[in-house]
Coordinates of C-alpha atoms and ligand atoms in Angstrom, one line a residue:
M103 CA -59.8 -13.6 21.7
A104 CA -58.1 -15.2 24.3
L105 CA -57.0 -18.8 24.8
L106 CA -56.8 -20.7 28.1
Q107 CA -55.4 -24.0 28.8
I108 CA -56.8 -26.8 30.5
A109 CA -56.9 -30.7 30.8
E110 CA -59.1 -32.1 28.1
P111 CA -59.7 -35.7 29.4
G112 CA -60.6 -39.2 27.5
Q113 CA -58.5 -37.7 24.5
A114 CA -55.5 -39.6 25.1
T115 CA -55.2 -42.8 22.6
A116 CA -52.8 -45.6 23.4
P117 CA -49.4 -45.0 22.2
H118 CA -49.2 -47.4 19.7
Q119 CA -53.2 -45.5 18.3
H120 CA -50.4 -43.1 17.3
R121 CA -52.9 -40.4 15.0
L122 CA -51.2 -38.2 11.9
A123 CA -51.3 -34.9 12.9
A124 CA -49.9 -31.9 11.3
G125 CA -49.3 -28.2 12.4
I126 CA -49.8 -25.9 9.1
D127 CA -49.0 -22.3 9.0
L128 CA -50.7 -20.7 6.2
G129 CA -48.7 -17.4 5.4
T130 CA -49.0 -14.3 3.2
T131 CA -45.9 -14.7 1.4
N132 CA -44.8 -18.5 2.7
S133 CA -46.2 -21.7 4.1
L134 CA -45.0 -24.5 5.9
V135 CA -46.1 -27.8 7.3
A136 CA -44.6 -29.3 10.5
T137 CA -45.5 -32.5 12.4
V138 CA -44.2 -34.3 15.6
R139 CA -42.1 -37.9 15.3
S140 CA -40.2 -39.8 17.8
G141 CA -41.3 -36.6 20.5
K142 CA -39.6 -33.9 18.9
A143 CA -41.3 -30.8 16.2
E144 CA -40.2 -30.9 12.7
T145 CA -41.6 -29.1 9.5
L146 CA -41.2 -31.4 6.3
P147 CA -39.5 -30.6 3.1
D148 CA -40.9 -31.1 0.0
A149 CA -39.0 -34.1 -2.7
Q150 CA -36.4 -31.6 -4.0
G151 CA -35.5 -30.7 0.3
R152 CA -37.5 -27.7 0.2
H153 CA -39.6 -26.6 3.8
I154 CA -41.0 -23.4 2.5
L155 CA -44.0 -23.0 0.4
P156 CA -44.6 -19.9 -1.8
S157 CA -48.2 -18.7 -0.6
V158 CA -48.3 -18.4 -4.4
V159 CA -51.0 -20.3 -6.8
R160 CA -50.8 -20.1 -10.8
Y161 CA -53.9 -20.9 -12.0
T162 CA -53.1 -22.8 -16.1
P163 CA -55.7 -23.9 -18.4
E164 CA -53.8 -27.5 -17.7
G165 CA -54.6 -27.2 -14.0
V166 CA -53.0 -25.5 -10.5
V167 CA -49.5 -24.9 -9.8
V168 CA -48.5 -24.0 -6.3
G169 CA -45.8 -22.5 -4.5
E170 CA -41.9 -22.1 -6.2
E171 CA -42.7 -22.9 -10.1
A172 CA -45.8 -20.0 -9.5
Q173 CA -43.7 -17.6 -7.5
A174 CA -41.5 -18.0 -10.8
A175 CA -44.4 -17.2 -13.3
A176 CA -45.5 -14.4 -11.4
A177 CA -44.1 -11.7 -13.4
K178 CA -44.7 -13.4 -16.7
D179 CA -48.2 -14.0 -16.1
P180 CA -49.7 -11.7 -13.2
L181 CA -53.6 -12.3 -14.1
N182 CA -53.2 -15.7 -13.3
T183 CA -50.5 -15.9 -10.8
I184 CA -52.7 -15.2 -7.3
V185 CA -49.5 -14.0 -4.2
S186 CA -50.7 -12.9 -0.7
V187 CA -54.0 -14.5 -1.1
K188 CA -54.2 -14.2 2.6
R189 CA -54.6 -10.4 2.7
L190 CA -57.9 -11.4 0.8
I191 CA -59.3 -14.0 2.4
G192 CA -62.5 -13.0 4.2
R193 CA -62.6 -9.6 3.2
G194 CA -65.6 -8.3 1.1
I195 CA -64.5 -6.0 -2.3
D196 CA -65.2 -3.0 -0.1
D197 CA -62.6 -3.9 2.5
I198 CA -60.4 -5.1 0.1
R199 CA -60.9 -1.8 -2.1
S200 CA -60.4 -0.2 0.7
L201 CA -56.3 -1.8 1.4
G202 CA -55.7 0.7 -1.4
S203 CA -53.0 -1.7 -2.4
R204 CA -52.9 -2.4 -6.6
L205 CA -53.9 -5.5 -6.9
P206 CA -52.9 -6.6 -10.5
Y207 CA -56.2 -9.6 -10.4
E208 CA -59.4 -8.8 -12.6
F209 CA -62.3 -9.4 -9.8
T210 CA -65.3 -10.3 -11.0
R211 CA -68.9 -9.9 -9.8
Q212 CA -68.8 -6.9 -8.3
D213 CA -72.1 -6.9 -7.1
T214 CA -72.0 -9.7 -4.6
A215 CA -69.9 -9.1 -0.9
V216 CA -67.7 -11.8 -1.5
P217 CA -65.3 -11.6 -4.2
R218 CA -64.2 -14.1 -6.6
I219 CA -60.5 -13.5 -9.2
R220 CA -60.8 -14.3 -13.2
T221 CA -58.3 -16.6 -14.6
V222 CA -57.9 -18.4 -17.5
A223 CA -59.0 -21.8 -15.7
G224 CA -62.4 -19.9 -14.6
D225 CA -63.3 -17.8 -11.6
V226 CA -62.1 -18.7 -8.2
S227 CA -62.8 -17.1 -4.5
P228 CA -59.5 -16.7 -2.0
V229 CA -61.2 -19.6 -0.3
E230 CA -60.2 -21.7 -3.1
V231 CA -57.3 -20.4 -3.6
S232 CA -55.8 -21.2 0.4
A233 CA -57.5 -24.6 -0.7
E234 CA -54.9 -25.3 -3.0
I235 CA -52.1 -24.6 -0.7
L236 CA -53.8 -26.7 1.6
K237 CA -53.9 -29.1 -0.2
V238 CA -50.2 -29.3 -1.4
L239 CA -48.7 -28.8 2.5
A240 CA -51.5 -31.8 2.8
R241 CA -50.0 -34.2 1.0
R242 CA -46.2 -33.3 1.6
A243 CA -46.8 -34.3 5.3
E244 CA -49.2 -37.3 4.2
E245 CA -46.6 -38.8 2.1
S246 CA -44.0 -37.8 4.5
L247 CA -46.3 -39.8 6.9
G248 CA -46.6 -42.6 5.5
G249 CA -51.1 -42.3 6.1
E250 CA -53.8 -40.4 6.4
L251 CA -53.9 -36.7 8.2
S252 CA -56.8 -37.3 11.2
G253 CA -56.5 -33.5 11.5
V254 CA -54.4 -30.3 11.7
V255 CA -53.6 -27.1 13.2
I256 CA -54.1 -24.2 10.8
T257 CA -52.7 -20.7 12.5
V258 CA -54.2 -17.1 11.9
P259 CA -53.3 -14.1 12.7
A260 CA -54.3 -12.8 16.4
Y261 CA -55.9 -10.2 15.2
F262 CA -58.1 -12.4 12.0
D263 CA -61.2 -11.6 13.0
D264 CA -64.5 -14.0 12.8
A265 CA -65.1 -14.1 9.2
Q266 CA -61.5 -14.4 8.2
R267 CA -61.8 -17.0 10.6
Q268 CA -63.7 -19.1 9.4
A269 CA -62.9 -18.5 5.7
T270 CA -59.7 -19.9 6.7
K271 CA -62.0 -23.2 7.4
D272 CA -63.9 -23.1 4.6
A273 CA -60.3 -23.5 2.8
A274 CA -59.5 -26.4 4.9
Q275 CA -62.5 -27.9 4.4
L276 CA -62.5 -27.9 0.9
A277 CA -59.3 -29.1 1.1
G278 CA -60.6 -32.1 2.4
L279 CA -59.1 -31.9 5.9
N280 CA -60.3 -31.6 9.9
V281 CA -59.4 -28.8 11.2
F282 CA -58.6 -29.3 15.0
R283 CA -58.6 -26.0 15.8
L284 CA -57.3 -23.1 14.2
L285 CA -54.8 -21.5 16.1
N286 CA -53.5 -17.8 16.8
E287 CA -49.7 -17.3 15.4
P288 CA -47.8 -15.5 18.7
T289 CA -49.5 -17.9 20.1
A290 CA -48.3 -21.5 19.0
A291 CA -44.8 -18.9 18.5
A292 CA -45.0 -19.0 22.4
V293 CA -45.8 -23.0 22.5
A294 CA -43.6 -23.6 20.6
Y295 CA -40.8 -21.9 23.3
G296 CA -42.6 -23.8 26.2
L297 CA -44.0 -21.1 27.6
D298 CA -47.3 -22.4 28.0
H299 CA -45.4 -24.8 30.9
E300 CA -43.4 -22.1 32.6
A301 CA -44.8 -19.9 35.4
D302 CA -47.6 -16.9 34.0
G303 CA -46.3 -14.2 33.1
V304 CA -46.4 -11.7 29.9
H305 CA -44.6 -12.2 26.4
A306 CA -43.9 -9.8 23.2
I307 CA -44.1 -12.1 19.9
Y308 CA -41.9 -9.9 17.7
D309 CA -43.1 -10.7 14.1
L310 CA -41.1 -9.1 11.1
G311 CA -41.1 -10.6 8.1
G312 CA -40.8 -10.1 4.3
G313 CA -43.8 -8.2 4.2
T314 CA -45.8 -7.4 7.2
F315 CA -44.8 -6.9 10.7
D316 CA -46.5 -8.2 14.3
I317 CA -46.6 -7.0 17.4
S318 CA -48.1 -9.5 20.2
I319 CA -48.4 -9.2 24.2
L320 CA -49.7 -12.0 25.5
R321 CA -50.3 -13.0 29.0
L322 CA -49.8 -16.2 30.3
N323 CA -52.6 -16.1 34.2
K324 CA -53.4 -19.0 35.7
G325 CA -53.4 -21.5 32.6
V326 CA -54.9 -18.9 30.7
F327 CA -53.0 -17.5 27.3
E328 CA -54.8 -14.3 26.5
V329 CA -54.0 -11.3 23.8
M330 CA -53.9 -8.5 26.0
A331 CA -52.6 -6.3 22.8
T332 CA -51.8 -6.8 19.2
G333 CA -50.4 -3.9 16.6
G334 CA -48.1 -3.9 13.7
D335 CA -47.4 -2.9 10.0
S336 CA -48.8 -4.7 7.5
A337 CA -46.6 -3.0 4.9
L338 CA -43.6 -3.4 6.4
G339 CA -40.6 -5.9 6.4
G340 CA -37.6 -6.6 5.1
D341 CA -38.3 -5.7 1.6
D342 CA -38.0 -2.3 2.6
F343 CA -34.5 -3.3 3.8
D344 CA -33.8 -4.2 0.4
R345 CA -35.6 -1.6 -1.0
A346 CA -33.3 1.5 1.5
L347 CA -30.3 -0.1 0.8
A348 CA -31.2 -0.4 -2.8
E349 CA -31.7 2.9 -3.2
W350 CA -28.3 3.8 -1.3
I351 CA -26.2 1.6 -4.4
M352 CA -28.2 3.9 -6.6
R353 CA -26.7 6.9 -5.6
Q354 CA -23.0 5.3 -5.0
A355 CA -23.3 4.3 -8.1
G356 CA -25.0 7.2 -10.1
I357 CA -27.9 5.0 -11.1
A358 CA -31.0 7.5 -12.4
D359 CA -34.8 6.3 -10.6
D360 CA -35.7 6.2 -14.0
A361 CA -33.3 2.8 -14.8
D362 CA -34.8 0.2 -16.6
H363 CA -36.8 -2.1 -14.5
H364 CA -35.1 -5.0 -14.8
L365 CA -31.8 -3.4 -13.7
L366 CA -33.9 -1.9 -10.7
R367 CA -35.2 -5.9 -10.0
R368 CA -31.5 -7.1 -10.5
L369 CA -30.7 -4.7 -8.2
M370 CA -33.7 -5.6 -5.0
R371 CA -32.0 -8.9 -5.6
D372 CA -28.2 -7.9 -4.9
A373 CA -29.6 -5.6 -2.3
R374 CA -31.6 -8.3 -0.9
A375 CA -28.3 -11.4 -0.6
A376 CA -25.8 -8.4 0.8
K377 CA -28.2 -7.5 3.7
E378 CA -28.7 -11.2 4.6
R379 CA -24.8 -11.7 4.2
L380 CA -24.7 -8.6 6.8
S381 CA -26.3 -10.5 9.3
E382 CA -23.3 -13.3 9.2
T383 CA -20.6 -10.5 8.3
G384 CA -19.1 -7.1 9.1
Q385 CA -18.9 -5.8 5.4
A386 CA -20.5 -6.6 2.2
E387 CA -18.8 -7.0 -1.3
L388 CA -21.0 -5.5 -4.1
D389 CA -20.4 -6.1 -7.6
I390 CA -23.6 -5.2 -9.4
E391 CA -23.9 -5.6 -14.0
L392 CA -25.6 -2.2 -14.9
G393 CA -26.0 -3.8 -18.2
D394 CA -24.2 -2.7 -21.2
G395 CA -21.5 -5.1 -20.1
N396 CA -20.7 -2.3 -17.1
R397 CA -20.3 -3.0 -13.4
W398 CA -20.4 -1.1 -10.1
Q399 CA -17.8 -2.7 -7.4
G400 CA -17.5 -1.4 -3.7
S401 CA -19.2 -2.4 -0.3
I402 CA -20.8 -1.3 2.5
D403 CA -19.8 -1.7 6.2
R404 CA -22.7 -2.7 9.3
E405 CA -22.6 0.6 10.4
T406 CA -23.4 2.0 7.3
F407 CA -26.7 -0.8 6.6
H408 CA -27.6 0.5 10.0
G409 CA -27.9 4.3 9.1
L410 CA -30.0 3.1 6.6
V411 CA -31.9 0.4 8.4
D412 CA -32.4 1.8 11.4
P413 CA -35.3 4.4 10.8
L414 CA -37.6 1.3 9.8
I415 CA -36.8 -0.9 13.0
R416 CA -38.0 2.3 14.9
K417 CA -41.3 2.0 13.3
T418 CA -41.5 -1.4 14.6
I419 CA -40.6 -0.3 18.0
S420 CA -43.2 2.6 17.7
A421 CA -45.5 0.2 17.1
C422 CA -44.6 -2.1 20.3
R423 CA -44.7 0.7 22.6
R424 CA -47.8 1.6 21.0
A425 CA -48.7 -2.2 22.2
V426 CA -47.2 -2.0 25.5
R427 CA -49.7 0.9 26.3
D428 CA -52.6 -0.6 24.9
A429 CA -51.7 -4.0 26.9
G430 CA -51.7 -1.3 29.7
I431 CA -48.8 -3.0 31.1
D432 CA -45.0 -1.7 31.7
R433 CA -43.0 -2.6 29.4
D434 CA -40.6 -4.0 32.0
E435 CA -43.1 -6.4 32.8
I436 CA -42.3 -8.2 30.0
R437 CA -40.8 -11.6 30.9
D438 CA -39.7 -13.2 27.3
L439 CA -39.9 -11.6 23.9
V440 CA -40.0 -14.3 21.3
M441 CA -39.0 -13.7 17.5
V442 CA -40.7 -15.1 14.6
G443 CA -39.9 -14.0 10.7
G444 CA -37.4 -14.3 8.6
S445 CA -36.1 -10.4 9.6
T446 CA -35.0 -11.2 13.0
R447 CA -32.4 -12.8 12.2
M448 CA -30.9 -9.5 11.7
P449 CA -28.9 -8.7 14.7
R450 CA -30.1 -5.2 14.3
V451 CA -33.0 -6.1 15.2
R452 CA -32.3 -8.0 18.0
E453 CA -30.5 -5.8 19.4
L454 CA -32.9 -2.9 19.2
V455 CA -35.8 -4.7 20.0
G456 CA -34.0 -7.0 22.9
E457 CA -32.9 -3.1 24.3
F458 CA -36.7 -1.7 24.2
F459 CA -37.9 -4.7 25.4
A460 CA -34.9 -4.9 28.0
A461 CA -34.8 -9.0 27.8
E462 CA -33.0 -11.1 25.6
P463 CA -34.8 -12.4 22.6
R464 CA -36.0 -16.0 22.3
V465 CA -33.9 -17.2 18.7
D466 CA -33.2 -21.1 19.2
I467 CA -35.5 -22.0 16.6
D468 CA -35.4 -20.5 13.6
P469 CA -37.9 -17.6 13.0
D470 CA -39.6 -18.8 10.1
R471 CA -40.4 -22.0 11.2
V472 CA -41.1 -21.6 15.0
V473 CA -45.3 -20.4 13.8
A474 CA -45.7 -23.9 12.7
I475 CA -43.6 -26.0 14.6
G476 CA -45.7 -24.9 17.4
A477 CA -48.7 -25.6 15.4
A478 CA -47.3 -29.6 15.4
L479 CA -47.0 -29.3 18.7
Q480 CA -50.3 -27.5 20.0
A481 CA -52.0 -30.7 16.7
D482 CA -50.1 -33.6 18.7
V483 CA -52.0 -32.9 21.3
L484 CA -55.6 -32.5 19.9
A485 CA -54.9 -35.3 18.0
G486 CA -54.6 -37.5 21.4
N487 CA -51.1 -38.4 21.5
K488 CA -50.1 -37.0 24.9
P489 CA -51.3 -38.8 28.2
D490 CA -53.9 -37.5 29.8
D491 CA -52.8 -34.8 32.0
E492 CA -51.0 -33.0 28.9
M493 CA -52.5 -29.4 28.9
L494 CA -54.4 -28.3 25.7
L495 CA -54.5 -24.9 24.5
L496 CA -58.6 -23.9 24.3
D497 CA -60.5 -20.5 23.5
V498 CA -62.3 -18.2 25.8
T499 CA -65.4 -16.4 24.4
P500 CA -64.4 -12.6 25.0
L501 CA -67.6 -11.2 25.4
S502 CA -70.3 -12.5 27.3
L503 CA -73.0 -13.9 25.3
G504 CA -77.0 -13.3 26.1
I505 CA -80.3 -12.8 25.6
E506 CA -82.7 -10.0 25.5
T507 CA -85.8 -9.8 27.8
M508 CA -88.6 -8.0 28.8
G509 CA -87.5 -4.3 28.9
G510 CA -84.8 -4.4 27.1
L511 CA -82.3 -5.8 30.4
V512 CA -79.8 -8.5 29.1
E513 CA -79.8 -12.1 30.5
K514 CA -76.7 -13.3 30.2
I515 CA -75.9 -17.2 29.4
I516 CA -72.3 -17.6 28.0
P517 CA -70.1 -15.1 30.7
R518 CA -67.0 -13.4 29.3
N519 CA -63.9 -15.6 29.5
T520 CA -65.9 -19.1 29.4
T521 CA -63.4 -21.8 28.1
L522 CA -64.6 -23.1 24.5
P523 CA -66.2 -25.1 23.4
V524 CA -69.3 -24.9 25.4
A525 CA -73.5 -25.3 25.5
R526 CA -75.4 -23.5 28.1
A527 CA -79.2 -23.7 28.4
Q528 CA -81.5 -21.7 30.2
E529 CA -85.1 -21.4 30.4
F530 CA -87.4 -18.9 29.9
T531 CA -90.9 -18.8 29.8
T532 CA -93.9 -16.4 28.1
F533 CA -95.2 -13.4 29.6
K534 CA -98.7 -12.9 28.4
D535 CA -101.8 -15.5 28.5
G536 CA -102.0 -17.3 25.4
Q537 CA -98.9 -16.2 23.4
T538 CA -97.7 -18.3 20.5
A539 CA -94.1 -16.8 19.2
M540 CA -91.6 -15.5 20.9
A541 CA -88.3 -13.2 20.0
V542 CA -85.4 -13.9 20.5
H543 CA -82.9 -11.1 20.2
V544 CA -79.0 -12.3 20.8
V545 CA -76.7 -9.8 22.4
Q546 CA -73.0 -9.9 23.0
G547 CA -71.0 -7.6 25.5
E548 CA -71.0 -6.8 29.3
R549 CA -73.8 -3.9 29.8
E550 CA -77.0 -4.4 31.4
M551 CA -79.4 -3.1 28.8
V552 CA -79.5 -4.5 25.8
S553 CA -79.3 -1.0 23.8
D554 CA -75.8 -1.1 25.1
N555 CA -74.6 -4.1 24.3
R556 CA -73.8 -5.2 20.3
S557 CA -77.0 -7.0 18.9
L558 CA -75.7 -10.6 17.3
A559 CA -79.1 -11.8 15.8
R560 CA -83.0 -12.2 16.1
F561 CA -84.8 -15.1 15.8
E562 CA -88.4 -16.3 16.7
L563 CA -89.5 -19.3 17.8
R564 CA -93.3 -20.0 16.6
G565 CA -95.9 -22.2 17.5
I566 CA -95.8 -22.2 21.0
P567 CA -98.7 -24.1 22.3
P568 CA -101.7 -21.7 24.1
M569 CA -101.2 -21.0 27.7
V570 CA -101.6 -18.6 30.4
A571 CA -98.3 -16.2 30.8
G572 CA -95.5 -18.0 32.9
A573 CA -97.0 -21.6 32.0
A574 CA -94.9 -22.3 28.9
R575 CA -91.2 -23.6 29.0
I576 CA -89.0 -22.6 26.7
R577 CA -85.2 -23.8 27.1
V578 CA -82.4 -21.7 24.9
T579 CA -79.7 -23.0 24.4
F580 CA -76.3 -20.9 23.6
S581 CA -73.5 -23.4 22.1
V582 CA -70.3 -22.2 20.9
D583 CA -67.9 -24.2 19.0
A584 CA -64.1 -24.4 19.1
D585 CA -63.4 -21.6 16.8
G586 CA -65.4 -19.4 18.4
L587 CA -68.3 -19.6 16.0
L588 CA -72.1 -19.0 18.0
S589 CA -75.3 -21.4 17.5
V590 CA -78.7 -20.7 19.4
E591 CA -81.9 -22.7 19.9
A592 CA -84.6 -21.9 21.2
E593 CA -87.4 -24.9 22.0
E594 CA -90.9 -25.5 23.8
L595 CA -90.5 -27.7 25.8
S596 CA -94.4 -29.7 26.1
Q597 CA -94.8 -29.9 22.3
G598 CA -91.1 -29.7 21.4
V599 CA -91.2 -27.0 18.5
K600 CA -87.6 -25.2 18.0
A601 CA -85.9 -22.8 16.3
R602 CA -82.1 -21.8 15.6
V603 CA -79.5 -19.2 14.1
E604 CA -76.3 -19.4 13.8
V605 CA -74.2 -16.4 14.3
K606 CA -70.9 -14.8 14.5
P607 CA -70.0 -13.5 17.6
S608 CA -67.1 -11.6 16.8
Y609 CA -67.6 -10.6 13.9
G610 CA -66.1 -7.4 12.8
L611 CA -65.0 -6.9 16.3
T612 CA -61.2 -5.7 16.7
D613 CA -59.6 -6.4 19.8
D614 CA -59.6 -2.6 20.9
E615 CA -63.9 -2.3 20.4
V616 CA -63.8 -5.5 22.7
A617 CA -61.4 -3.3 24.9
N618 CA -63.8 -0.7 25.1
M619 CA -67.0 -2.2 25.7
L620 CA -65.6 -4.2 28.3
R621 CA -64.1 -0.6 29.9
A622 CA -67.5 0.8 29.1
S623 CA -69.0 -2.2 31.7
I624 CA -67.4 -1.1 34.0
D625 CA -67.3 2.2 33.9
H626 CA -71.3 2.2 34.0
A627 CA -71.2 -0.9 36.5
E628 CA -73.5 1.7 38.9
D629 CA -75.1 3.4 36.7
D630 CA -76.5 0.1 34.6
M631 CA -77.3 -1.7 37.9
A632 CA -79.5 1.2 38.7
T633 CA -80.8 1.2 34.9
R634 CA -82.0 -2.7 35.4
K635 CA -83.6 -2.0 38.9
L636 CA -86.1 0.3 36.7
A637 CA -86.4 -2.0 33.9
E638 CA -87.0 -4.5 36.1
E639 CA -89.8 -3.2 38.5
R640 CA -91.6 -1.7 35.3
V641 CA -91.4 -5.2 33.9
E642 CA -92.8 -6.7 37.2
A643 CA -95.2 -4.0 37.1
Q644 CA -96.8 -4.5 33.9
R645 CA -96.6 -7.6 34.8
V646 CA -98.8 -7.8 37.6
V647 CA -101.1 -4.8 35.9
E648 CA -101.6 -7.9 32.8
A649 CA -102.5 -10.2 35.4
L650 CA -104.5 -8.1 37.5
G651 CA -106.6 -7.2 34.4
A652 CA -107.1 -10.6 33.4
A653 CA -108.5 -11.6 36.4
L654 CA -110.1 -8.7 36.6
A655 CA -112.5 -9.3 33.5
A656 CA -112.6 -13.3 34.0
D657 CA -114.5 -12.9 37.7
G658 CA -114.1 -9.1 39.0
D659 CA -118.0 -8.6 38.7
Q660 CA -119.1 -12.2 40.5
L661 CA -117.0 -11.4 42.8
L662 CA -115.9 -7.5 44.0
Q663 CA -118.4 -5.6 45.7
P664 CA -118.5 -2.0 44.3
E665 CA -116.2 -0.3 47.0
E666 CA -114.1 -3.4 47.1
R667 CA -113.3 -2.8 43.3
Q668 CA -113.2 0.9 43.5
R669 CA -109.9 0.1 46.4
I670 CA -108.5 -1.9 44.0
D671 CA -108.8 0.2 41.1
A672 CA -107.2 2.9 43.4
A673 CA -104.4 1.2 43.8
L674 CA -104.0 -0.2 40.1
G675 CA -103.8 3.5 39.2
D676 CA -101.9 4.5 41.7
L677 CA -99.1 1.4 40.8
Q678 CA -99.5 2.4 36.6
Q679 CA -99.0 5.6 37.9
A680 CA -95.4 4.8 39.5
A681 CA -94.3 2.5 36.6
A682 CA -94.2 5.3 34.1
G683 CA -91.9 7.5 36.1
D684 CA -88.4 7.3 36.6
D685 CA -88.1 5.9 40.4
A686 CA -87.8 2.2 41.1
D687 CA -87.9 2.3 44.4
A688 CA -92.2 3.7 44.5
I689 CA -92.3 1.2 41.5
R690 CA -91.5 -1.4 44.3
K691 CA -93.8 0.3 46.6
A692 CA -96.8 0.6 44.5
I693 CA -96.7 -3.3 44.0
E694 CA -96.8 -4.1 47.1
D695 CA -99.0 -2.2 47.9
L696 CA -101.5 -3.3 45.1
E697 CA -101.0 -6.7 46.3
K698 CA -101.5 -6.2 49.8
T699 CA -104.9 -4.4 48.7
C700 CA -105.9 -7.4 46.8
E701 CA -104.6 -10.3 49.4
F702 CA -108.7 -10.7 49.8
Y703 CA -109.1 -11.0 46.2
V704 CA -106.9 -13.1 45.7
E705 CA -108.1 -15.8 48.3
R706 CA -111.3 -15.5 47.2
R707 CA -110.2 -16.5 43.7
M708 CA -108.7 -19.7 44.8
N709 CA -111.8 -21.1 47.2
N710 CA -113.9 -19.9 44.0
S711 CA -111.9 -21.8 41.7
V712 CA -111.3 -25.1 44.1
R713 CA -114.7 -25.2 44.8
K714 CA -115.3 -25.0 41.2
A715 CA -112.6 -28.3 40.9
M716 CA -114.5 -30.2 43.4
A717 CA -117.9 -29.9 42.5
G718 CA -120.2 -32.8 41.2
H719 CA -116.7 -34.6 43.9
K720 CA -116.9 -36.0 47.2
V721 CA -114.6 -34.6 49.4
D722 CA -113.3 -37.8 50.6
E723 CA -111.7 -38.2 46.5
F724 CA -109.5 -35.5 47.0
E725 CA -108.0 -36.4 50.0
Ligands
AMP32 P1 -40.3 -14.2 5.9 O1 -41.4 -13.4 5.3 O2 -40.3 -14.7 7.3 O3 -39.8 -15.6 5.2 O4 -39.1 -13.3 5.8 C1 -38.9 -12.9 4.6 C2 -37.4 -11.9 4.8 O5 -36.8 -12.1 6.2 C3 -37.2 -11.6 3.8 O6 -37.2 -10.0 3.5 C4 -35.4 -11.8 3.7 O7 -34.7 -11.3 3.0 C5 -35.1 -12.0 5.4 N1 -34.3 -12.6 6.2 C6 -34.4 -13.7 6.1 N2 -33.0 -14.5 6.3 C7 -32.3 -13.3 6.9 C8 -30.8 -12.8 7.3 N3 -30.1 -13.9 7.4 N4 -30.4 -11.5 7.6 C9 -32.0 -10.6 7.2 N5 -32.5 -10.6 6.4 C10 -33.2 -12.2 6.4

């Protein structure tokens, strides 16, 4: 979803009423919490001075353990220690199976859509596991700030779909937190560098962590932060660099592939340490304990190391190239390159990626903390701790939302790119005399015909008092909250009967699908206009035919001579024939002809009803 900057008036409070707020980076491997103090955003440490909280939750019969202690137990108690829960959140069991990753946990209740993991402390859902991580971070913030948090901003990947976003919000609610807003991770990084206060332009956010790689192309345009494209590889990161180096050591030291797993573990740990040293120095010494008192000693220089990792870095660059292409821009349009994630500390990564984008990478803020810092800055604004004119980042609707009207047409109620939150209402009426129910079909997309858009929900409004066609007034209200969740309400205004439905508008739509839907609406704009015109004329024809039919049944015999009736029937027949064809202009002409033919009849009916209304009254009563 794209993001927009607007001022939210009336949000600011006086400085002495400073409300406590925090930004939370809820990561796959690690999480952090940050806050703004004395105008400066900083991440908060635990009592031991550790800023990073491993996103690991262990369930024991005595209770729940989160972070470093849980991580230390992962190897000996894998079934009860949940790692990388972010890969599971908001996904159905089928989705998770298709992830293909070999997860060590046992899933229960395979029959239900939402997976639950069996632990010694009972079955837990990914939302509950995430809530445990959030609780620890929130407690840390409250202890450190000395008060209760008024709200938090939690970051999510730009590609998270609606279900994943909703599940993240659910986790926060379960942790007792008020979520001001979910914020896309790359946007948070851009905010941390203050890019939202700079001139319009396109930015690349390159995020290479331990196990995942994400590239996002954002455009700031007239205050709108729009996600133009995302890409990456959910199984590529610093761990792969460690593995490449460990394999090199094995070749040098003559260690067999089937060495015992303690040795392999040690090797991975030593390789990681050597990799990190190589970010500082040109050469790293290696001293590997092989077991049985044997050691292997050697060293590796940067050039050799680059030979090992360059193919992996180039893989990330291929993904960057694809993202730039998907964004439909030239590479040299990228103004800023923001580096996120521990692996962007590697000088070689900065060098090759900087070369590709022809931009100086932004590395001043700790790449592990930059997302949390951006979230904290945003939380501070949303808590109302900034002056009135301070800008806010808000989401916009990625696609138009509307309802189906007669003839399979779409009536757009909220156009795409509308700033969220938003509520818009439109009035509709009944099509038939005595209609007591109305079907509301909610659709999303840019095309004119319902069949070319995405159907989101259907519901019925019942209990409309019977009235003549066109007399009932039904107000349909669309509201989309700040996180993009839509609810639709239909209300009949005379009696106040209501029906409502909650829908998830972007559920399951990837950015590519959104882009395709937009492209299709542009490609088909002309066709669509013609189709719309035809459908509208057909609806109008049907309305005229029904209204005339009702009138003829009521008083046709009484008011019309047989010859007059024949003329009207002939014109009616012509219209019905035209409406069965595909020529919108012919339908329009037949409607006009029929209306002309019926003019005298309409006049007679009006006179007749006036006469009836006046029967028994004196003329001056009406003056
Ligand atoms: P993250 O998932 O963002 O916390 O990143 C963790 C990854 O960053 C791990 O693979 C670390 O080995 C890697 N990393 C952290 N510091 C450095 C460094 N100085 N040089 C190279 N890699 C690093």
